[in-house]
Structures are given as C-alpha cells and as structure tokens.
Tab-separated table of C-alpha atoms in Angstrom:
chain	number	residue	atom	x	y	z
A	1	MET	CA	-15.652	11.870	-0.038
A	2	ALA	CA	-18.995	12.091	-1.791
A	3	ILE	CA	-18.629	13.574	-5.261
A	4	VAL	CA	-21.790	15.451	-6.179
A	5	TYR	CA	-20.571	16.267	-9.695
A	6	GLU	CA	-17.355	15.669	-11.609
A	7	PHE	CA	-15.976	16.337	-15.074
A	8	ASN	CA	-12.429	15.869	-16.371
A	9	SER	CA	-10.755	16.414	-19.731
A	10	ASN	CA	-7.092	16.611	-20.767
A	11	THR	CA	-6.853	20.319	-19.935
A	12	ILE	CA	-9.558	21.105	-17.378
A	13	GLY	CA	-11.450	19.442	-14.550
A	14	PHE	CA	-14.171	20.323	-12.063
A	15	HIS	CA	-15.674	18.629	-9.051
A	16	HIS	CA	-18.260	19.482	-6.406
A	17	SER	CA	-17.611	17.375	-3.307
A	18	ILE	CA	-18.981	17.012	0.220
A	19	ASP	CA	-17.381	15.117	3.092
A	20	LYS	CA	-20.255	14.733	5.555
A	21	ILE	CA	-17.975	13.525	8.355
A	22	PRO	CA	-14.481	14.691	7.356
A	23	SER	CA	-11.396	13.355	9.123
A	24	GLU	CA	-7.863	14.721	9.228
A	25	ASP	CA	-6.242	11.637	7.689
A	26	GLN	CA	-8.261	12.075	4.469
A	27	PHE	CA	-6.338	15.187	3.520
A	28	LYS	CA	-2.612	14.885	2.843
A	29	MET	CA	-0.115	17.526	1.815
A	30	HIS	CA	-0.064	17.638	-1.981
A	31	ALA	CA	0.304	19.781	-5.076
A	32	HIS	CA	-0.882	19.610	-8.672
A	33	ASP	CA	0.560	19.994	-12.146
A	34	GLU	CA	-2.310	22.361	-12.963
A	35	TYR	CA	-3.723	25.642	-11.697
A	36	GLU	CA	-6.406	25.262	-9.053
A	37	LEU	CA	-9.337	27.361	-7.850
A	38	LEU	CA	-11.097	26.079	-4.735
A	39	TYR	CA	-14.420	27.602	-3.734
A	40	PHE	CA	-14.945	26.836	-0.039
A	41	VAL	CA	-18.682	26.419	0.571
A	42	SER	CA	-18.791	25.190	4.174
A	43	GLY	CA	-16.850	23.402	6.901
A	44	ASN	CA	-14.456	24.075	9.750
A	45	GLY	CA	-10.722	23.986	9.266
A	46	LYS	CA	-7.493	25.602	8.130
A	47	PHE	CA	-5.820	25.700	4.747
A	48	THR	CA	-2.022	25.697	4.750
A	49	ILE	CA	-0.341	26.743	1.502
A	50	GLU	CA	3.461	26.757	1.317
A	51	GLY	CA	3.668	27.356	5.073
A	52	ASN	CA	1.040	30.098	5.230
A	53	THR	CA	-2.059	29.087	7.193
A	54	TYR	CA	-5.431	30.563	6.278
A	55	GLU	CA	-8.641	30.120	8.236
A	56	LEU	CA	-11.309	28.465	6.114
A	57	LYS	CA	-14.126	30.975	5.885
A	58	LYS	CA	-17.432	30.494	4.129
A	59	ASP	CA	-17.512	31.874	0.584
A	60	SER	CA	-13.760	32.126	0.144
A	61	ILE	CA	-11.846	31.367	-3.045
A	62	PHE	CA	-8.372	29.843	-2.811
A	63	LEU	CA	-6.005	29.830	-5.753
A	64	MET	CA	-2.891	27.718	-6.222
A	65	ARG	CA	-0.486	27.508	-9.131
A	66	PRO	CA	1.270	24.336	-10.306
A	67	ALA	CA	3.586	22.825	-7.655
A	68	GLU	CA	2.209	25.081	-4.894
A	69	ILE	CA	1.939	22.693	-1.956
A	70	HIS	CA	-1.183	22.805	0.179
A	71	LYS	CA	-3.053	20.903	2.861
A	72	ILE	CA	-6.478	21.087	4.497
A	73	SER	CA	-6.591	20.622	8.278
A	74	ILE	CA	-10.017	19.617	9.601
A	75	LEU	CA	-10.987	21.062	12.995
A	76	SER	CA	-14.387	19.417	13.547
A	77	ASP	CA	-16.807	16.911	12.020
A	78	THR	CA	-18.801	19.702	10.342
A	79	PRO	CA	-19.461	18.699	6.698
A	80	TYR	CA	-16.738	19.991	4.386
A	81	GLU	CA	-18.102	21.173	1.025
A	82	ARG	CA	-16.143	22.695	-1.861
A	83	MET	CA	-16.112	23.180	-5.609
A	84	VAL	CA	-12.760	22.861	-7.341
A	85	VAL	CA	-11.503	23.719	-10.820
A	86	HIS	CA	-8.160	22.408	-12.106
A	87	PHE	CA	-6.883	23.646	-15.439
A	88	LYS	CA	-3.737	23.696	-17.532
A	89	LYS	CA	-2.520	26.787	-19.358
A	90	GLU	CA	-3.426	25.035	-22.609
A	91	ALA	CA	-7.105	25.269	-21.648
A	92	LEU	CA	-6.917	29.058	-22.036
A	93	LEU	CA	-4.546	29.342	-25.009
A	94	ASN	CA	-7.170	30.228	-27.610
A	95	ILE	CA	-8.739	32.871	-25.370
A	96	ASP	CA	-5.651	34.136	-23.544
A	97	PRO	CA	-2.486	33.326	-25.556
A	98	THR	CA	-0.289	35.754	-23.562
A	99	GLY	CA	-1.232	34.365	-20.139
A	100	ILE	CA	-2.843	37.481	-18.671
A	101	LEU	CA	-5.442	35.463	-16.751
A	102	THR	CA	-2.855	33.325	-14.966
A	103	LYS	CA	-0.769	36.255	-13.702
A	104	VAL	CA	-2.789	36.282	-10.477
A	105	PHE	CA	-1.446	32.762	-9.867
A	106	ASP	CA	2.110	33.238	-11.124
A	107	GLU	CA	3.170	36.769	-10.194
A	108	ARG	CA	3.350	36.428	-6.415
A	109	GLN	CA	5.371	34.557	-3.829
A	110	MET	CA	4.241	30.981	-3.275
A	111	GLY	CA	2.002	30.805	-0.207
A	112	GLU	CA	1.037	34.483	-0.309
A	113	ASP	CA	-2.148	36.145	-1.576
A	114	ASN	CA	-3.894	32.810	-2.051
A	115	VAL	CA	-7.329	33.802	-0.790
A	116	TYR	CA	-10.109	36.090	-2.001
A	117	PHE	CA	-13.658	36.439	-0.692
A	118	LEU	CA	-16.888	36.498	-2.635
A	119	ASN	CA	-17.852	39.927	-1.271
A	120	GLU	CA	-14.716	41.347	-2.943
A	121	PHE	CA	-16.045	40.411	-6.398
A	122	GLU	CA	-18.140	43.533	-6.910
A	123	GLY	CA	-20.721	43.101	-9.661
A	124	LEU	CA	-19.977	39.396	-10.132
A	125	ASP	CA	-21.987	36.524	-8.661
A	126	VAL	CA	-19.141	34.018	-8.266
A	127	ARG	CA	-21.281	31.528	-6.387
A	128	LYS	CA	-23.730	31.412	-9.293
A	129	LEU	CA	-20.877	30.966	-11.781
A	130	PHE	CA	-19.443	27.981	-9.903
A	131	TYR	CA	-22.824	26.285	-9.687
A	132	ALA	CA	-23.327	26.936	-13.410
A	133	MET	CA	-20.218	24.859	-14.129
A	134	LYS	CA	-22.352	21.804	-13.357
A	135	THR	CA	-24.470	20.759	-16.310
A	136	ASP	CA	-25.928	17.683	-17.973
A	137	GLY	CA	-25.395	16.711	-21.578
A	138	GLU	CA	-22.532	15.785	-23.850
A	139	THR	CA	-18.841	16.147	-23.038
A	140	VAL	CA	-18.494	19.242	-25.231
A	141	LYS	CA	-21.316	20.970	-23.373
A	142	LYS	CA	-19.851	20.107	-19.968
A	143	HIS	CA	-16.431	21.393	-21.017
A	144	LEU	CA	-17.972	24.605	-22.336
A	145	ALA	CA	-19.925	25.155	-19.105
A	146	ILE	CA	-16.718	25.120	-17.076
A	147	ILE	CA	-14.678	27.320	-19.430
A	148	SER	CA	-17.393	29.931	-20.028
A	149	ASN	CA	-18.142	30.343	-16.311
A	150	LEU	CA	-14.494	30.251	-15.272
A	151	MET	CA	-13.446	33.120	-17.561
A	152	PRO	CA	-15.328	35.921	-15.716
A	153	VAL	CA	-13.880	34.723	-12.396
A	154	LEU	CA	-10.302	34.737	-13.718
A	155	TYR	CA	-10.774	38.115	-15.410
A	156	LYS	CA	-12.065	39.654	-12.176
A	157	LEU	CA	-9.275	38.066	-10.119
A	158	GLU	CA	-6.684	39.584	-12.447
A	159	SER	CA	-8.006	43.114	-11.834
A	160	MET	CA	-8.434	42.484	-8.097
A	161	SER	CA	-4.826	41.320	-7.768
A	162	LYS	CA	-3.635	44.568	-9.368
A	163	GLU	CA	-5.662	46.512	-6.809
A	164	ARG	CA	-4.098	44.523	-3.972
A	165	LYS	CA	-0.605	45.362	-5.210
A	166	THR	CA	-1.524	49.048	-5.407
A	167	THR	CA	-2.978	49.128	-1.887
A	168	HIS	CA	-0.277	46.790	-0.494
A	169	ILE	CA	-2.813	44.327	0.887
A	170	SER	CA	-1.227	40.909	1.312
A	171	ASN	CA	-1.438	37.660	3.266
A	172	LYS	CA	2.099	36.876	4.388
A	173	ARG	CA	3.689	34.039	6.357
A	174	ASN	CA	5.717	33.975	9.516
A	175	ASP	CA	9.044	35.642	8.548
A	176	VAL	CA	11.347	32.702	9.344
A	177	LEU	CA	9.045	30.135	7.769
A	178	GLY	CA	8.569	32.304	4.685
A	179	GLU	CA	12.317	32.737	4.243
A	180	LEU	CA	12.854	29.009	4.769
A	181	VAL	CA	10.252	28.036	2.159
A	182	ASN	CA	11.632	30.544	-0.350
A	183	PHE	CA	15.233	29.402	0.249
A	184	ILE	CA	14.325	25.750	-0.304
A	185	ASN	CA	12.460	26.545	-3.525
A	186	ARG	CA	15.446	28.508	-4.854
A	187	HIS	CA	17.874	25.664	-4.096
A	188	LEU	CA	16.010	22.498	-5.063
A	189	SER	CA	18.784	21.532	-7.483
A	190	ASP	CA	21.493	22.050	-4.848
A	191	ASN	CA	22.640	19.916	-1.959
A	192	LEU	CA	20.039	20.563	0.744
A	193	SER	CA	20.270	19.160	4.243
A	194	LEU	CA	19.121	20.149	7.717
A	195	GLU	CA	22.715	21.012	8.563
A	196	ILE	CA	23.023	23.385	5.594
A	197	LEU	CA	19.693	25.019	6.462
A	198	SER	CA	20.666	25.234	10.130
A	199	ASN	CA	23.930	27.007	9.278
A	200	HIS	CA	22.208	29.389	6.857
A	201	PHE	CA	19.424	30.448	9.229
A	202	TYR	CA	21.462	30.294	12.464
A	203	LEU	CA	18.884	28.016	14.055
A	204	SER	CA	19.236	24.496	15.409
A	205	LYS	CA	17.942	21.561	13.378
A	206	SER	CA	15.234	20.907	15.956
A	207	GLN	CA	14.120	24.559	15.871
A	208	LEU	CA	13.910	24.514	12.077
A	209	ASN	CA	11.948	21.275	12.027
A	210	ARG	CA	9.558	22.515	14.697
A	211	ILE	CA	8.910	25.821	12.891
A	212	PHE	CA	8.356	23.990	9.610
A	213	LYS	CA	6.144	21.260	11.070
A	214	VAL	CA	3.917	23.751	12.899
A	215	GLY	CA	3.664	25.989	9.835
A	216	THR	CA	3.147	23.385	7.125
A	217	GLY	CA	2.020	20.206	8.845
A	218	THR	CA	4.917	18.255	7.356
A	219	SER	CA	8.661	17.799	7.775
A	220	ILE	CA	11.294	19.744	5.871
A	221	TRP	CA	12.494	16.597	4.103
A	222	GLU	CA	8.988	15.520	2.998
A	223	TYR	CA	8.472	19.009	1.571
A	224	ILE	CA	11.806	18.983	-0.293
A	225	LEU	CA	11.153	15.501	-1.675
A	226	LEU	CA	7.709	16.413	-3.021
A	227	LYS	CA	8.995	19.629	-4.597
A	228	ARG	CA	11.881	17.807	-6.260
A	229	LEU	CA	9.642	15.050	-7.579
A	230	MET	CA	7.251	17.593	-9.082
A	231	GLY	CA	10.083	19.566	-10.655
A	232	ALA	CA	11.652	16.454	-12.156
A	233	ARG	CA	8.292	15.262	-13.451
A	234	ASN	CA	7.651	18.569	-15.211
A	235	LEU	CA	11.017	18.220	-16.976
A	236	ILE	CA	10.291	14.607	-17.927
A	237	LYS	CA	6.913	15.575	-19.367
A	238	SER	CA	8.606	18.320	-21.395
A	239	GLY	CA	10.937	15.762	-22.998
A	240	VAL	CA	14.004	15.857	-20.751
A	241	GLY	CA	15.581	12.447	-20.115
A	242	VAL	CA	14.751	10.812	-16.788
A	243	VAL	CA	18.322	10.699	-15.451
A	244	LYS	CA	19.048	14.308	-16.402
A	245	ALA	CA	15.715	15.452	-14.928
A	246	SER	CA	16.432	13.697	-11.644
A	247	GLN	CA	19.922	15.205	-11.426
A	248	GLN	CA	18.661	18.713	-12.169
A	249	PHE	CA	16.428	18.459	-9.109
A	250	GLY	CA	18.999	17.268	-6.644
A	251	PHE	CA	18.772	13.475	-6.920
A	252	SER	CA	22.300	12.069	-6.987
A	253	ASP	CA	21.087	8.454	-6.732
A	254	TYR	CA	18.794	7.410	-9.606
A	255	SER	CA	17.543	4.288	-7.836
A	256	ALA	CA	16.373	6.396	-4.877
A	257	PHE	CA	14.692	8.783	-7.315
A	258	TYR	CA	13.018	5.881	-9.125
A	259	ARG	CA	11.603	4.418	-5.909
A	260	ALA	CA	10.305	7.772	-4.660
A	261	TYR	CA	8.807	8.626	-8.067
A	262	LYS	CA	7.079	5.255	-8.449
A	263	LYS	CA	5.712	5.417	-4.902
A	264	HIS	CA	4.335	8.935	-5.319
A	265	TYR	CA	2.999	8.819	-8.888
A	266	ASN	CA	2.213	5.113	-9.267
A	267	ILE	CA	4.163	5.079	-12.515
A	268	SER	CA	7.858	4.776	-13.351
A	269	PRO	CA	9.799	7.815	-14.652
A	270	LYS	CA	10.483	6.083	-17.986
A	271	SER	CA	6.813	5.197	-18.477
A	272	ASP	CA	5.903	8.822	-17.759
A	273	PHE	CA	8.520	9.944	-20.294
A	274	LYS	CA	7.067	7.683	-22.992
A	275	MET	CA	3.603	9.180	-22.434
A	276	GLN	CA	4.689	12.786	-23.032
C-alpha cells in the first residue's frame, strides 16, 4: 500500500492510499474501535460489511461504526484508491455533545445502510472536502483541516439518513445471513456453538458455515472470536478488569482469551488495561 498522505492523533486519523497492484491477501476481515468513513475513489471489488456485500462503485462513501466488521474483496489488478477518516466520539464532543452526527452510524442494523453516493449529496462537493483534509503545516493545522471538512459531510449524512428512513430505502442482507449475524451479536456473552446455531435456525452446520462463508468471507467462529475480542477490549479500556471483561464476552478460559487477545492486538490484556 502506498500512502499518499496520512495524519493521526488520539481522536482522529486520515489517510489517502493507493494500491497500484492490489491483491486479495492484503485485505483481511477487521473492525475498528472508531467510526470510519471510506471514500472509494477507484478500483474493482466488493465491500462486505457484517455479511452484506456491496459493489464498490466510483464516488461512493462507506460508513462503519465501532466493531462493525468489514472486508474488501479485490476482483482485478486495477489500482485501488481510497481516502479514509477514523474518528472517536471524543473528537466531536465540543461541537456535538449529544451525538447527533453519529446517529447515522449508530441508529441502524449493523451491515445495513452502509453506503451513500456522492451524487446524493445535493449542494455539497464531498470530493472537494475529502481532498481538503490533506494539508501541509503544523499538527494543529492538519487536525483542523480534517475536522472542519468532516463536519459538513457528517451533517449532510445525518439529514440524508432521515430521508432514507422516511422513504424506506435500505440496503439489506440475505435474510438468513442477516438473522444469523444479528443473533450472534445479541448472544456474544452466551454459549455459542455451531450446534446451538444449527438447532436455532433449523439448518445443518455445513449449511450455516457455507452461507456465512459466502456472505462474509470468513467462518462463523472467526467472526465470533473477533467480535468477542473487540467487546472485551472495549470493557478493558473503560476500566473493567481483564478477567471480568473476558467472562462477559463468553470466554470461560482466561488462558485461551489471553492467547487470542495477544495474537490479535499485539499486546496483553493487562498491559492494555494499564494504558486506559
């Protein structure tokens, strides 16, 4: 990945990146602790978010909230170019203390209504705003460039999402896959196994795995593990003890939790706890 421009602070980050010859193995299933806006500039592929697959179309904006799992699938060696903003709620607190601007991320089912197109932003040149997030100068100036150009985009998205709800426009998943994803997310703290899921959905284990793999690009267990790790980490960072956090997200064996956590985050749970 060639990074054209990058800026990161404690609460907000931005990068403009181009993969001239992208390959599938570069892009793994993942999620973030922050909100994300991805402006797709060019390329050829699919974007799978919580089991819902969207075609990557030029001048589209994808939005993901914290812990919303997503994955890019590359379909050719066409250069893949995007601009991405990651931000925490704290980045907007002074401007938006009640969280109005993040409702478009939070008040919807995971994996649904993730995409908007630039031609929907009437009266707003979103492309120009994203390019204006890139600037030279001191850290304060770079931070200000991102925040000041992000605000109009978020404000417009908030009003556009209301219009979608009124007109009942939505991007929904395959019914079975959608129900499966929602069920897993509601029961992350419970005992989850393929057998339990198979009994609940009246489908064989192989059928469930096939539906999930085709829809998300990953296995049911990999998905559950990542979701549980992210949930436990959020608790740890909020001050909850590491053992209690692991148990609240379905880990009955702390040593297994420790190994998975260390492998995924490159840091131990206790070290993460001390940093909060």
